[in-house]
XYZ file of N, CA and C in Angstrom:
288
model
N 14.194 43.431 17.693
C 13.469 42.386 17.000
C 14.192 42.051 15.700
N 14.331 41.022 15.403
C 15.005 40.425 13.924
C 13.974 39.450 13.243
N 14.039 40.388 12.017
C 13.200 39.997 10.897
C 13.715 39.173 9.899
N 13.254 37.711 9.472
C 13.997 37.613 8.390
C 12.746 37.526 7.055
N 13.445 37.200 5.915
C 12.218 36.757 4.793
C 11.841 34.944 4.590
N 11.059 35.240 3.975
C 10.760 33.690 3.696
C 12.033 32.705 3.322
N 12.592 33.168 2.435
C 13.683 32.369 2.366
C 14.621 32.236 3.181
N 14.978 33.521 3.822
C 15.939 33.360 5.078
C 15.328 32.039 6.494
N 13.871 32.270 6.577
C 13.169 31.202 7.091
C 13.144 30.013 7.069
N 13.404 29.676 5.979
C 13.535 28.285 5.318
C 15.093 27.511 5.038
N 15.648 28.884 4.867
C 16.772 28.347 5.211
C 17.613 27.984 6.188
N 17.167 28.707 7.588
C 17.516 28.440 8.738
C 16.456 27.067 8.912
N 15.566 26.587 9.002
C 14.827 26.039 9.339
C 15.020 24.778 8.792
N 15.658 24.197 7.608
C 16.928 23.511 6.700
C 17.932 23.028 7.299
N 18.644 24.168 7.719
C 19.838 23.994 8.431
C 20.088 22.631 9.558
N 19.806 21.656 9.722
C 19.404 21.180 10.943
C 19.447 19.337 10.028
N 20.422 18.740 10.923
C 20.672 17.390 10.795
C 19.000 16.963 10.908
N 18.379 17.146 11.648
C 16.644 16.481 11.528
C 15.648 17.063 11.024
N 14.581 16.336 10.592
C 13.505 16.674 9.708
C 12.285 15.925 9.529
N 11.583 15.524 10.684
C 10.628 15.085 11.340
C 9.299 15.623 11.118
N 9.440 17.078 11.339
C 8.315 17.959 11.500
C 8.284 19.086 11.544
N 7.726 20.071 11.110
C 7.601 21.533 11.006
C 6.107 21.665 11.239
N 5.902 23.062 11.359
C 4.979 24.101 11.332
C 5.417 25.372 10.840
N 4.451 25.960 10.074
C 4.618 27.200 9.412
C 3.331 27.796 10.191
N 3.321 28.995 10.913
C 1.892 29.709 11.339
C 2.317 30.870 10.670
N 0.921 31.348 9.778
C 0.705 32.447 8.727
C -0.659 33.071 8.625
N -0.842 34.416 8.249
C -2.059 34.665 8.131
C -2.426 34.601 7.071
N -1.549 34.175 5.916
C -1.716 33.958 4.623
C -1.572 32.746 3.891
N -2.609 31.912 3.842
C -2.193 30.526 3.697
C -1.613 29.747 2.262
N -1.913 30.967 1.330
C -0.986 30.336 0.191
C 0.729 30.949 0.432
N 0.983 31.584 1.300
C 2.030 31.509 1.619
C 2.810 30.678 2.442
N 1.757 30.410 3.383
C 2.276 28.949 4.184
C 2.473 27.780 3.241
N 1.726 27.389 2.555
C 1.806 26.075 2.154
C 2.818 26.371 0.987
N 3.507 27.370 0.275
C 4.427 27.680 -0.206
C 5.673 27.732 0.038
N 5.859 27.897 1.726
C 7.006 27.694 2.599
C 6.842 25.850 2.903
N 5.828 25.589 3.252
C 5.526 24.014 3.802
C 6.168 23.097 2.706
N 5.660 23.828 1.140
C 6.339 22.796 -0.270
C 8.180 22.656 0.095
N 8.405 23.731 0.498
C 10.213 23.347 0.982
C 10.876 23.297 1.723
N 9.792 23.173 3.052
C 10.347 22.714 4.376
C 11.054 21.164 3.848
N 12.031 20.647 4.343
C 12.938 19.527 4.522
C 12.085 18.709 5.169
N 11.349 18.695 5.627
C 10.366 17.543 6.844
C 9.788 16.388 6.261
N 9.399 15.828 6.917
C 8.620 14.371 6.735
C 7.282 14.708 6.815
N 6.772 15.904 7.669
C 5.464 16.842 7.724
C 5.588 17.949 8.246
N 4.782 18.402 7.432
C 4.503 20.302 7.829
C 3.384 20.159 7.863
N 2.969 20.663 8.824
C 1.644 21.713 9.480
C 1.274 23.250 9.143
N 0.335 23.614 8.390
C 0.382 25.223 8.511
C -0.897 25.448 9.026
N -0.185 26.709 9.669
C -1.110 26.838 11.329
C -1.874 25.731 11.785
N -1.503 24.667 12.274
C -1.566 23.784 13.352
C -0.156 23.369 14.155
N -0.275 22.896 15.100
C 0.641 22.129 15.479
C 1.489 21.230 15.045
N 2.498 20.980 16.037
C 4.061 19.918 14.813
C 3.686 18.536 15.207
N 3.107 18.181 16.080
C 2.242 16.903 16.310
C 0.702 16.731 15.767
N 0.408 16.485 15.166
C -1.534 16.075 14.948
C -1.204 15.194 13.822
N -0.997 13.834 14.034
C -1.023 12.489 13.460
C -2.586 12.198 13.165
N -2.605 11.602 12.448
C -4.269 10.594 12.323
C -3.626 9.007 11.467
N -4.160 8.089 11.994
C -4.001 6.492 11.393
C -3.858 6.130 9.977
N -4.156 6.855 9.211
C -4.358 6.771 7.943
C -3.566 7.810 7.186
N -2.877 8.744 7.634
C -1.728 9.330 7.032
C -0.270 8.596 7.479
N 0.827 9.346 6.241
C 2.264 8.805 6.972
C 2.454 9.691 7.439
N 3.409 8.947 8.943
C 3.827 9.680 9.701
C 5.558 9.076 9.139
N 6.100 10.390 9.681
C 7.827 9.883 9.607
C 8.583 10.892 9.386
N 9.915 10.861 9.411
C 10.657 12.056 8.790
C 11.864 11.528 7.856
N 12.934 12.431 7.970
C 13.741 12.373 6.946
C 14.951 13.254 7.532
N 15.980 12.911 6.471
C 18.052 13.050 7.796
C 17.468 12.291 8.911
N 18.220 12.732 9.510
C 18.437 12.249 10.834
C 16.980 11.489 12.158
N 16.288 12.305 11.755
C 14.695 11.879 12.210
C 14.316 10.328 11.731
N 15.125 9.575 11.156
C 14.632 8.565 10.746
C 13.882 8.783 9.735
N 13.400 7.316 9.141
C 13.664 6.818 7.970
C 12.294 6.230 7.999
N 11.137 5.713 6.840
C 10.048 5.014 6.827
C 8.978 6.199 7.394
N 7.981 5.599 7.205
C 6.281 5.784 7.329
C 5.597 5.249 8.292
N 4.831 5.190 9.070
C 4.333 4.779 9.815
C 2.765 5.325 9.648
N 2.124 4.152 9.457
C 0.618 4.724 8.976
C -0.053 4.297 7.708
N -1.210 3.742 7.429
C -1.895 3.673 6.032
C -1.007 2.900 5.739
N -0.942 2.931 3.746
C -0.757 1.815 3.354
C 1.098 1.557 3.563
N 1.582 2.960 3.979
C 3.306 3.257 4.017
C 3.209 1.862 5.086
N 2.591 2.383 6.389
C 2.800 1.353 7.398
C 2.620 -0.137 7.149
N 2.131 -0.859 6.077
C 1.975 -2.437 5.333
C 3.080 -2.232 4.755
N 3.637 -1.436 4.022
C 4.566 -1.408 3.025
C 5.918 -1.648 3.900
N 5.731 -0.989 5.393
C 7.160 -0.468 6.039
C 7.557 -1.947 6.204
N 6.053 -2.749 7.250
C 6.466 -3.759 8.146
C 5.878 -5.455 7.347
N 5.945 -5.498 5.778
C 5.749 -6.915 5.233
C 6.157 -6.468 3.995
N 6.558 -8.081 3.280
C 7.451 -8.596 2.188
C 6.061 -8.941 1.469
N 5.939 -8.351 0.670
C 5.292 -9.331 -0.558
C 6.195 -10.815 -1.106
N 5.126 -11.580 -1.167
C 5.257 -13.272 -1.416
C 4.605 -13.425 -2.012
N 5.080 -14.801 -3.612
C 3.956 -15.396 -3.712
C 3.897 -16.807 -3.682
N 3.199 -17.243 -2.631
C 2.746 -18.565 -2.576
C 1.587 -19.515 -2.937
N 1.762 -20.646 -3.882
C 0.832 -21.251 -4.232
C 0.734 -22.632 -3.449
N -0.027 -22.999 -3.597
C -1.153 -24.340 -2.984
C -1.204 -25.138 -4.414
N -1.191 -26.475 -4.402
C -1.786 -27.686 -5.684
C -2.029 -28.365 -4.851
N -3.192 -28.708 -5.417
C -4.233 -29.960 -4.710
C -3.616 -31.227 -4.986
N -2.661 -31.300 -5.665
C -2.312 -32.599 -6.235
C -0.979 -32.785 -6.629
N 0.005 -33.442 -6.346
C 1.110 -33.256 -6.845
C 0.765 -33.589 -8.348
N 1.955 -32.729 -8.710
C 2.332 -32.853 -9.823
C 3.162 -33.947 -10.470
N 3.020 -34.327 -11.999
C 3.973 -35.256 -12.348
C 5.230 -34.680 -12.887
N 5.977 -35.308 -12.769
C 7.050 -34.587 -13.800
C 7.937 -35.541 -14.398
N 8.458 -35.857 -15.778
C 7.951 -34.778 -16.935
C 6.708 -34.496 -17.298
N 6.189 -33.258 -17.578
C 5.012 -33.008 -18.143
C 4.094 -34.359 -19.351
């Protein structure tokens, strides 16, 4: 059996052109979410699964996993341009 430590964990787990998603499973959860703060990912899970999306979070990753958010307000942000367009009821004269 080969043991490593947290950091050895994280650093293998780093190692890796993609960064999509992780999971950390722990029986100690301020230790998970202590490993989760420096996972490389776009999301970490501790003790759940590397998939469980919901509509209203971002989804996405980072390297190689691609790029952007998908979800909530990331997902308006990903897929439209802010504009501003006005309307006059009336043309205008010009010169003032």
């Amino acid at each position: 059996m080969i043991t490593v430590d947290d950091d050895q964990a994280v650093a293998i787990a780093n190692d890796t052109d993609y960064g999509l998603t992780a999971s950390v499973i722990t029986e100690d959860a301020r230790r998970g979410l202590a490993m989760a703060r420096r996972l490389g990912t776009g999301i970490v899970h501790v003790n759940n699964q590397t998939v469980d999306d919901e509509p209203q979070v971002p989804f996405g990753g980072v390297k190689d996993s691609g790029y952007g958010r998908f979800g909530g307000r990331w997902g308006v942000e990903a897929f439209t341009t802010t504009r501003w367009v006005t309307l006059a009821g009336q043309h205008n004269v010009f010169p003032y």
